[in-house]
C-alpha cells in the first residue's frame, strides 16, 4: 500500500531528474527525500485522509490487519471530530447565551411598545438605554440592583469594595463627609448605580423624589423648567436630590445628562433603616431636618431666579415637543447618540475674539510642533455619518483586497486591471490613515477627546503600524534589484504584494461590531459572516494550490534559460504536479479552467470529500494536502458548530417555555386534575406564549432608570388613569408613580377575571378585548365592556367583596393596579389620598341613592348625580362594581 504510493512519488522524482540535465547531485538529492521521510509522510497522509473522512483512494488497505486498523482509525476520527464539534458548539452557545437572553428581552420590549402605540422618540430612547446597559454590563447586571461583583463575596468584602469606590464620590459630599466610617461602609454597600445616555433626563423638577444622586462619571446640566437653558454644570463628585433624601420633598430642578453619566443613588428608605442602628448619625440628620424651612426657602428663591424667563414647566415626556436630548439652538454642537454632526470644528480663536489656548498650546510642545503642520483643524465624531460611511467603504476595500490579492499573485499575474485596482485601493488606504488620525474617541472616563493631537497619538499607538505594513510597497524594493522584468519576474512581484492581505484584520472587527448590537436581530449578519469567511478560505486554498503547481522559477528575474522562450499566463506549470497530471485538462487550458480545477481539488480536500481523481504527486503536495485536510476539518467544523450554537440559542426561549409547560403537565397529572382544568391551564400558557414569547411583561422595563421608566409608564397609562374620576385632576408626579405601579395582564377567552364575593384588591383597565358582567350561573349577561373602560375601583379603595363576576368574551389585554401599590403611592401624597377617597365616597353614595330611588320607582334627576357621572353619555368610562349603575355607549 505505502510502497505503491512511494513508487509513484519516486517515479515523479526520476522524471524531474531526467528533464533537468546538468543539475548538481546535491540539488537532486534535496528534491528527493530519503526513504524514512517519505514513508513517514505517507503514513501521516493516510492517517489524516482516513480520520478526516477524505479518503482519496490512492492509499487503501490490502490485507485483513490493515483493514481492521483502518476501521478503528475511521471510528476514532469520527468520534474525535464529533467531540470537537460538540465542544465548540457548547462553548459558542454559552458565550452567546447572555446576549441572546438580553436581546429576547429587548425584542419583547420593542414589540410591547409598538403594540401600545408609544411615540417613535420614546421607543428610541428606551432602545438606546437598553443598548447602553448591554454595552456596560453585558446582560450580567441590572441597574438598581447590587453590582455583579457583590453576588458571591462575603459581606465584609462587599463593604470594603463599596467604600473604596465611595472614597472619590460619596465621601466628598458635604452631607456625608464627617459621618461615622462604619455607617458609610453600610450606606455605600446599599447604593445603586444607574447609567444615562447624553441628553437623557435624570430627574424632573416637581417630582416627589426620595433619592439623592452622586455623579460617579460624566457631566450633568441643571436646566430651567422649560428645558431651554442650562443654568449650571455639575460633574464627578457632586450631588443633587438632597431635598428628597433629607426632607422627602419635591425635586427643585430638572437635571439632564450632558455626556455619558454614571450616578450613585442613595434611597431615603435605606438611609432611614441604617440610622436606626446609629443613633448619633440619626441625631445629626434630625438636626438637619430642623433647617428644612430655611433651606427650602433658599431653594425656592433659587428656583424663581432660575426660571424667571421660563414660560412652561415640563414635568414629563408628555409635555415635550421633542425628545429630551435635542436642543433648539441651531449653532449648538452636542454629543448625542444620534450621528447628526459630521465633525467638530476647532479654531485658533474663541467666539469672543480671544486666543484659543486650549487648542493651540499643545502644538508648541515636543512632537506637537511637527504635527501642527500635518494635522487638520477638525476632528470627526466617531458616530458621525461621514465616519460611518467611510468605515463602510474601508471594509469593502478590505474585502476586495482579501479576494483579489491571492488571484493576482497566482493566476492573473499580468492583469493590467488588477494592477491599477490594487494601487487605487492602496491610495484609499493612505487617505484612511490620515482620516483615522482625526477621529475622536472616548477615554476611560467616557469623555469625548476631540483634540487632533490626542486623536493622532492614540491612533499611532493602536492600528497605525499594521495599516502601514498592509500597504507598504515591498514590490518596489524587489523591482529595484532588477528593472528588466519578464513574466517570471512579474509573478514574483505579485507575491511581494501579499502583505495587502493584512487588510483582513478589519473584517472580524466589522463583523464583531455588527454582531454586538442587541437592538436588531443579528442572525443574518452572522450567516453572511460565515458565508464570506468560507468563500475567502476556499479562495485562498485555491490560489495556494495553483501557486504550488505553477510556482515562479528559483531565480527572481530571468528564470528561463538562454534560448528558452518566456512563459506566459497559463503556461510554465510543473508537468509533474497535480495540475500537470490530471487527465481531463489540456496543458494549454485557460485561466478560468485552471482556477475551477484548482477550486475543485481545494474544495474536495477541505470539505473531506476526496473523489480521488486528483491527488498529490510529490512530497511537497503531500504535505500541503495534510495541512488542507486538517485545516478544512477545523475551519468548517468551527463554522458548523457556530451555526449549531446560533440555532440553539435562537430557540432557547421556546425550549425553556416548553420545559415549563412539561413540568406543569407533570404536576397536573400528579395531582389528578380533571381534563377540563388541564385544558384550561395548558391553554392559558399556550396563549401566553403567543402573546409574549416567554417574556414576562410585568418585568419588561425594570432595568430602566426611574425618569425614563416614569416617561414610558405615563405614556402607556395616562389616558386610562385620567378616565377614573377618583384620579382626575391629580398631580403629574402622582399619576407617574401610579402608572409605574400598573402591570399588563393577558386573559384568554372564556376565563373569569373576577368572581362574585371575591375580595376586591385589584382594579382593571381594558386595553383590548371585550368582557361581560355575568350572573353566578354564567348564563345571564348584565353588561358588556370594551376597550377604554375599567372596573373594580371601589373594591380597590374600600376592599369590599365583589357581588358580580366579570368574564372575558374574547382574548383580552388588561392593565391591573393592585391595592398595595396604590396605598404605597398615596402614602406619599396625603392630600391626594384624601381627595381620592372623598371622590370615591361621593360616587358610592350617589350610586346607592340612585339604586334606592330606582327600586322605589322614582325618577332620578340628572342634577342629583355627581358631575363626573354626567360624562358617561360620552362613554368616557364605566365600571361594573357591585352596587353601582353601569354606564356605557349604545351597542350596535
Coordinates of C-alpha atoms in Angstrom, one line a residue, residues 103 152 182 218 220 268 280 287 297 380 444 452 459 500 515 543 625 651 683 777 813 856:
X103 CA -31.8 40.5 23.0
X152 CA -20.5 35.8 45.5
X182 CA -18.9 52.2 59.8
X218 CA -19.7 62.3 33.4
X220 CA -24.8 66.9 34.1
X268 CA -34.2 57.6 51.7
X280 CA -25.7 59.7 66.7
X287 CA -30.9 68.3 63.4
X297 CA -36.9 79.0 51.3
X380 CA -14.5 63.7 13.2
X444 CA -11.6 55.8 30.3
X452 CA -6.4 66.3 16.9
X459 CA -4.1 56.0 16.5
X500 CA -2.1 43.5 1.4
X515 CA -23.0 41.3 15.9
X543 CA -4.7 30.1 -5.2
X625 CA -2.7 18.0 1.4
X651 CA -34.6 28.5 20.1
X683 CA -54.4 26.7 27.0
X777 CA -74.6 30.7 36.7
X813 CA -55.2 42.7 27.2
X856 CA -89.0 52.8 44.7

